Structure formats: C-alpha cells, structure tokens
Amino acid sequence: MADLGAFPITRKWPAKHPDRIQLYSLPTPNGVKASIMLEETGLPYEPHRVAFERNEQLSGEFLSLNPNNKIPAIIDPQGPGGKPLPLFESGAILLYLAEKSGQLIPRDPAKRWEAIQWLMFQMGGVGPMFGQLGFFHKFAGKDYEDKRPRDRYVAESKRLLAVLDRQLQGRAWMLGEDFSIADIAIFPWVRNLVGFYGAAELVQFAHYSEVSRVLAAFVARPAVARGLEIPKSEG
C-alpha cells in the first residue's frame, strides 16, 4: 500500500484509500474537469472536499500541494516510476490522466495536438472570460454602475461561443466523433455560464445552437452527471 504520509495535505484530509488517486476539489467548472475525467476513465480515486466557505484552500496543508491555492489538485500514489506524483492545474491534470489511462486523447500525433489546442483555448480564453463575466453579472461586480467592464466580457464571451459554434458544426464533439479532454475542459464552463451565472440571455445563448446541442449531449453522459456532483456537498 502506498505511503502518502510525506504529503502534509493528508493530515487535514486523511486518505482512507491511499492506493487510489487523491482528489482535492469542489464541483466548480475547473474542479469537475478532474472528477469527470476520473469518472470517464474509471481510474480509482478518493475525493476530498476543499471547503471554500472555511477558506480551506488557504490552509497550510492545501498550500503544500498547490501553492496557487486553487482547486483541483491530485496526488497519484502510483505516478511515474511508481512514485507518488502531486499535481495541480486542471489542464495539466486532464493531460496526465489521459496519458495514464490511455483514454480521451487521440493517439494520432496530429489529432493529439488538436485536442491540446482546444484545451489551451479553454484555459486561456473560455475559463477566464466566462469567469469574469460571472463576476460582473452575478457577484460583487453586478453593483458597479459602470457597465463597460461587464459589457467587455459579454462581447468576448459571445465571440468565444461563436468560435465554438463554428467548430461544432457537423461534429458530435469538439474533435469530431470522439469525446475527449477538449470537451471535458470546455463544457463545464459553458454549463456554468448559462446555469449558475444565469447569463444565457445576456450572451444570447439561443443563437449558438451547436453549442447548445453538444452541451445537452455532454450533461447526458452518465460519467459526466456523476462527476458534476463530486466532491459531494457536506451534510
């Protein structure tokens, strides 16, 4: 059995199953990338909830694993060379789990880079822009009298949705017929934009029929439905 005692985070979140991948997360758009990937691949894992309401992401134990105090983060007790591997950043985790499992990333080198390309599109565009729109539409920013910051992110979010809509024309998923890490990266953010952020009308989401179609197919996948609820809420 793997010994994870060298990792301070396990003192705050003890591993009941230290032979499994340890997931430290919340069901946010970035957090569920990891849980959906784990559910889709079938890799054994143990989830731990990092409670933002108690600022657990700022605890010394969590910072020992991710100095950037963001979720998700993982420890794989059977990492490269059979040694435990700590890892943070959701995009890096998706790539690592795809490589470890041999799933959800094309083997063909050109298609593999296409998948990575769309993963980076999410990391550098969709996530930051949708997240800023959420701030200015739903959270503290909604009280700002000057709506120019909000409208800047509305315009950019609409532009990104249009890019996605064009890419999805005639395709089941981002890369074509095969579901991949590109879809796992992108569609939790689309779901959050029109759901939790309540910005569907603001970005005229009804205009993006291809994105809407694929979002519906995404949330209908059993592994996605499970991953969207992990880690479970307390109580």
GROMACS .gro file of C-alpha atoms in nm:
model
  235
    1MET     CA    1   0.000   0.000   0.000
    2ALA     CA    2   0.126   0.345  -0.090
    3ASP     CA    3   0.257   0.568   0.189
    4LEU     CA    4   0.130   0.923   0.148
    5GLY     CA    5   0.249   1.038   0.489
    6ALA     CA    6   0.513   1.263   0.335
    7PHE     CA    7   0.239   1.488   0.200
    8PRO     CA    8   0.115   1.736   0.467
    9ILE     CA    9  -0.224   1.765   0.295
   10THR     CA   10  -0.308   1.411   0.409
   11ARG     CA   11  -0.302   1.529   0.771
   12LYS     CA   12  -0.602   1.753   0.706
   13TRP     CA   13  -0.769   1.519   0.458
   14PRO     CA   14  -0.662   1.165   0.561
   15ALA     CA   15  -0.659   0.906   0.285
   16LYS     CA   16  -0.891   0.614   0.358
   17HIS     CA   17  -0.770   0.452   0.037
   18PRO     CA   18  -0.406   0.561  -0.007
   19ASP     CA   19  -0.366   0.329  -0.306
   20ARG     CA   20  -0.611   0.545  -0.505
   21ILE     CA   21  -0.565   0.884  -0.670
   22GLN     CA   22  -0.640   1.150  -0.409
   23LEU     CA   23  -0.857   1.433  -0.546
   24TYR     CA   24  -0.886   1.766  -0.362
   25SER     CA   25  -1.160   1.971  -0.521
   26LEU     CA   26  -1.505   2.127  -0.533
   27PRO     CA   27  -1.775   2.094  -0.803
   28THR     CA   28  -1.680   2.417  -0.981
   29PRO     CA   29  -1.617   2.437  -1.358
   30ASN     CA   30  -1.246   2.373  -1.306
   31GLY     CA   31  -1.296   2.124  -1.026
   32VAL     CA   32  -1.532   1.898  -1.218
   33LYS     CA   33  -1.287   1.866  -1.505
   34ALA     CA   34  -1.087   1.631  -1.282
   35SER     CA   35  -1.382   1.441  -1.135
   36ILE     CA   36  -1.546   1.394  -1.478
   37MET     CA   37  -1.217   1.271  -1.621
   38LEU     CA   38  -1.176   1.025  -1.336
   39GLU     CA   39  -1.532   0.901  -1.376
   40GLU     CA   40  -1.497   0.868  -1.754
   41THR     CA   41  -1.170   0.676  -1.736
   42GLY     CA   42  -1.260   0.455  -1.441
   43LEU     CA   43  -0.934   0.526  -1.261
   44PRO     CA   44  -0.977   0.454  -0.886
   45TYR     CA   45  -0.982   0.773  -0.681
   46GLU     CA   46  -1.080   0.917  -0.347
   47PRO     CA   47  -1.236   1.267  -0.343
   48HIS     CA   48  -1.184   1.523  -0.068
   49ARG     CA   49  -1.392   1.840  -0.044
   50VAL     CA   50  -1.194   2.164  -0.001
   51ALA     CA   51  -1.442   2.395   0.172
   52PHE     CA   52  -1.407   2.749   0.040
   53GLU     CA   53  -1.653   2.875   0.300
   54ARG     CA   54  -1.390   2.784   0.560
   55ASN     CA   55  -1.102   2.908   0.342
   56GLU     CA   56  -0.951   2.560   0.341
   57GLN     CA   57  -0.782   2.641   0.010
   58LEU     CA   58  -0.565   2.885   0.208
   59SER     CA   59  -0.465   2.632   0.473
   60GLY     CA   60  -0.103   2.535   0.503
   61GLU     CA   61  -0.190   2.177   0.423
   62PHE     CA   62  -0.356   2.265   0.093
   63LEU     CA   63  -0.087   2.516   0.000
   64SER     CA   64   0.172   2.241   0.049
   65LEU     CA   65   0.015   2.069  -0.253
   66ASN     CA   66  -0.087   2.374  -0.455
   67PRO     CA   67   0.093   2.699  -0.367
   68ASN     CA   68  -0.152   2.877  -0.600
   69ASN     CA   69  -0.441   2.789  -0.362
   70LYS     CA   70  -0.674   2.676  -0.641
   71ILE     CA   71  -0.867   2.354  -0.694
   72PRO     CA   72  -0.841   2.088  -0.824
   73ALA     CA   73  -0.522   1.917  -0.717
   74ILE     CA   74  -0.434   1.549  -0.701
   75ILE     CA   75  -0.183   1.304  -0.562
   76ASP     CA   76  -0.136   0.989  -0.766
   77PRO     CA   77   0.024   0.728  -0.536
   78GLN     CA   78   0.132   0.534  -0.846
   79GLY     CA   79   0.286   0.811  -1.052
   80PRO     CA   80   0.573   0.786  -1.299
   81GLY     CA   81   0.826   0.527  -1.190
   82GLY     CA   82   0.583   0.401  -0.928
   83LYS     CA   83   0.643   0.708  -0.711
   84PRO     CA   84   0.366   0.938  -0.577
   85LEU     CA   85   0.303   1.238  -0.801
   86PRO     CA   86   0.147   1.562  -0.671
   87LEU     CA   87  -0.014   1.773  -0.942
   88PHE     CA   88  -0.221   2.091  -0.969
   89GLU     CA   89  -0.376   2.293  -1.256
   90SER     CA   90  -0.684   2.137  -1.413
   91GLY     CA   91  -0.542   2.131  -1.765
   92ALA     CA   92  -0.227   1.953  -1.652
   93ILE     CA   93  -0.439   1.704  -1.457
   94LEU     CA   94  -0.651   1.628  -1.766
   95LEU     CA   95  -0.340   1.565  -1.975
   96TYR     CA   96  -0.182   1.350  -1.706
   97LEU     CA   97  -0.492   1.135  -1.654
   98ALA     CA   98  -0.537   1.096  -2.030
   99GLU     CA   99  -0.178   0.974  -2.060
  100LYS     CA  100  -0.206   0.747  -1.756
  101SER     CA  101  -0.530   0.585  -1.870
  102GLY     CA  102  -0.463   0.589  -2.243
  103GLN     CA  103  -0.811   0.739  -2.287
  104LEU     CA  104  -0.981   1.055  -2.413
  105ILE     CA  105  -0.689   1.190  -2.610
  106PRO     CA  106  -0.614   1.079  -2.966
  107ARG     CA  107  -0.314   0.857  -3.029
  108ASP     CA  108  -0.254   1.009  -3.371
  109PRO     CA  109   0.000   1.290  -3.311
  110ALA     CA  110  -0.182   1.548  -3.524
  111LYS     CA  111  -0.517   1.480  -3.357
  112ARG     CA  112  -0.347   1.478  -3.018
  113TRP     CA  113  -0.221   1.831  -3.076
  114GLU     CA  114  -0.565   1.933  -3.195
  115ALA     CA  115  -0.705   1.818  -2.860
  116ILE     CA  116  -0.434   2.007  -2.672
  117GLN     CA  117  -0.504   2.313  -2.884
  118TRP     CA  118  -0.868   2.323  -2.773
  119LEU     CA  119  -0.770   2.250  -2.414
  120MET     CA  120  -0.548   2.560  -2.424
  121PHE     CA  121  -0.832   2.755  -2.585
  122GLN     CA  122  -1.038   2.681  -2.277
  123MET     CA  123  -0.759   2.752  -2.032
  124GLY     CA  124  -0.661   3.082  -2.190
  125GLY     CA  125  -0.997   3.205  -2.317
  126VAL     CA  126  -1.320   3.036  -2.216
  127GLY     CA  127  -1.241   2.996  -1.846
  128PRO     CA  128  -1.102   3.345  -1.776
  129MET     CA  129  -1.358   3.531  -1.990
  130PHE     CA  130  -1.665   3.340  -1.868
  131GLY     CA  131  -1.537   3.372  -1.512
  132GLN     CA  132  -1.502   3.750  -1.540
  133LEU     CA  133  -1.850   3.774  -1.688
  134GLY     CA  134  -1.978   3.577  -1.391
  135PHE     CA  135  -1.815   3.825  -1.153
  136PHE     CA  136  -1.965   4.130  -1.322
  137HIS     CA  137  -2.308   3.974  -1.379
  138LYS     CA  138  -2.373   3.761  -1.070
  139PHE     CA  139  -2.132   3.857  -0.794
  140ALA     CA  140  -1.995   4.184  -0.650
  141GLY     CA  141  -1.937   4.339  -0.989
  142LYS     CA  142  -2.310   4.349  -1.062
  143ASP     CA  143  -2.339   4.651  -0.833
  144TYR     CA  144  -2.096   4.860  -1.037
  145GLU     CA  145  -2.277   5.148  -1.205
  146ASP     CA  146  -2.030   5.147  -1.492
  147LYS     CA  147  -2.135   4.853  -1.711
  148ARG     CA  148  -1.844   4.882  -1.952
  149PRO     CA  149  -1.638   4.608  -1.776
  150ARG     CA  150  -1.936   4.371  -1.785
  151ASP     CA  151  -2.011   4.450  -2.147
  152ARG     CA  152  -1.648   4.390  -2.243
  153TYR     CA  153  -1.671   4.034  -2.108
  154VAL     CA  154  -2.016   3.984  -2.259
  155ALA     CA  155  -1.875   4.068  -2.602
  156GLU     CA  156  -1.574   3.841  -2.558
  157SER     CA  157  -1.789   3.554  -2.427
  158LYS     CA  158  -2.015   3.585  -2.731
  159ARG     CA  159  -1.712   3.580  -2.958
  160LEU     CA  160  -1.582   3.263  -2.792
  161LEU     CA  161  -1.923   3.097  -2.816
  162ALA     CA  162  -1.926   3.179  -3.187
  163VAL     CA  163  -1.586   3.011  -3.226
  164LEU     CA  164  -1.720   2.701  -3.054
  165ASP     CA  165  -2.038   2.706  -3.260
  166ARG     CA  166  -1.843   2.707  -3.585
  167GLN     CA  167  -1.612   2.429  -3.468
  168LEU     CA  168  -1.906   2.206  -3.370
  169GLN     CA  169  -2.091   2.231  -3.699
  170GLY     CA  170  -2.112   1.880  -3.841
  171ARG     CA  171  -1.931   1.734  -3.538
  172ALA     CA  172  -2.059   1.532  -3.245
  173TRP     CA  173  -1.781   1.670  -3.020
  174MET     CA  174  -1.500   1.921  -3.041
  175LEU     CA  175  -1.270   1.685  -3.233
  176GLY     CA  176  -1.539   1.508  -3.434
  177GLU     CA  177  -1.696   1.175  -3.342
  178ASP     CA  178  -1.476   1.107  -3.039
  179PHE     CA  179  -1.535   1.257  -2.695
  180SER     CA  180  -1.209   1.393  -2.550
  181ILE     CA  181  -1.039   1.607  -2.288
  182ALA     CA  182  -1.126   1.909  -2.504
  183ASP     CA  183  -1.496   1.855  -2.429
  184ILE     CA  184  -1.428   1.787  -2.061
  185ALA     CA  185  -1.240   2.117  -2.038
  186ILE     CA  186  -1.487   2.335  -2.226
  187PHE     CA  187  -1.840   2.227  -2.144
  188PRO     CA  188  -1.838   2.262  -1.764
  189TRP     CA  189  -1.766   2.631  -1.829
  190VAL     CA  190  -2.045   2.662  -2.087
  191ARG     CA  191  -2.284   2.494  -1.842
  192ASN     CA  192  -2.178   2.733  -1.566
  193LEU     CA  193  -2.218   3.039  -1.789
  194VAL     CA  194  -2.580   2.968  -1.876
  195GLY     CA  195  -2.668   2.793  -1.549
  196PHE     CA  196  -2.503   2.913  -1.230
  197TYR     CA  197  -2.405   3.252  -1.371
  198GLY     CA  198  -2.751   3.298  -1.524
  199ALA     CA  199  -2.604   3.470  -1.829
  200ALA     CA  200  -2.784   3.283  -2.108
  201GLU     CA  201  -2.998   3.581  -2.208
  202LEU     CA  202  -2.711   3.824  -2.165
  203VAL     CA  203  -2.491   3.636  -2.416
  204GLN     CA  204  -2.787   3.543  -2.639
  205PHE     CA  205  -2.711   3.175  -2.590
  206ALA     CA  206  -3.007   3.070  -2.805
  207HIS     CA  207  -2.809   3.190  -3.109
  208TYR     CA  208  -2.546   2.919  -3.054
  209SER     CA  209  -2.746   2.612  -3.146
  210GLU     CA  210  -2.445   2.386  -3.199
  211VAL     CA  211  -2.302   2.469  -2.857
  212SER     CA  212  -2.643   2.411  -2.700
  213ARG     CA  213  -2.678   2.074  -2.876
  214VAL     CA  214  -2.339   1.948  -2.758
  215LEU     CA  215  -2.389   2.084  -2.405
  216ALA     CA  216  -2.707   1.874  -2.381
  217ALA     CA  217  -2.519   1.566  -2.501
  218PHE     CA  218  -2.238   1.639  -2.255
  219VAL     CA  219  -2.453   1.657  -1.942
  220ALA     CA  220  -2.644   1.345  -2.055
  221ARG     CA  221  -2.333   1.128  -2.026
  222PRO     CA  222  -2.360   0.916  -1.707
  223ALA     CA  223  -1.996   0.974  -1.607
  224VAL     CA  224  -2.037   1.349  -1.657
  225ALA     CA  225  -2.354   1.353  -1.447
  226ARG     CA  226  -2.167   1.179  -1.165
  227GLY     CA  227  -1.858   1.397  -1.196
  228LEU     CA  228  -2.059   1.719  -1.180
  229GLU     CA  229  -2.159   1.632  -0.820
  230ILE     CA  230  -1.814   1.537  -0.689
  231PRO     CA  231  -1.699   1.603  -0.424
  232LYS     CA  232  -2.038   1.577  -0.258
  233SER     CA  233  -2.165   1.867  -0.051
  234GLU     CA  234  -2.141   1.836   0.323
  235GLY     CA  235  -2.439   1.743   0.535
   0.00000   0.00000   0.00000
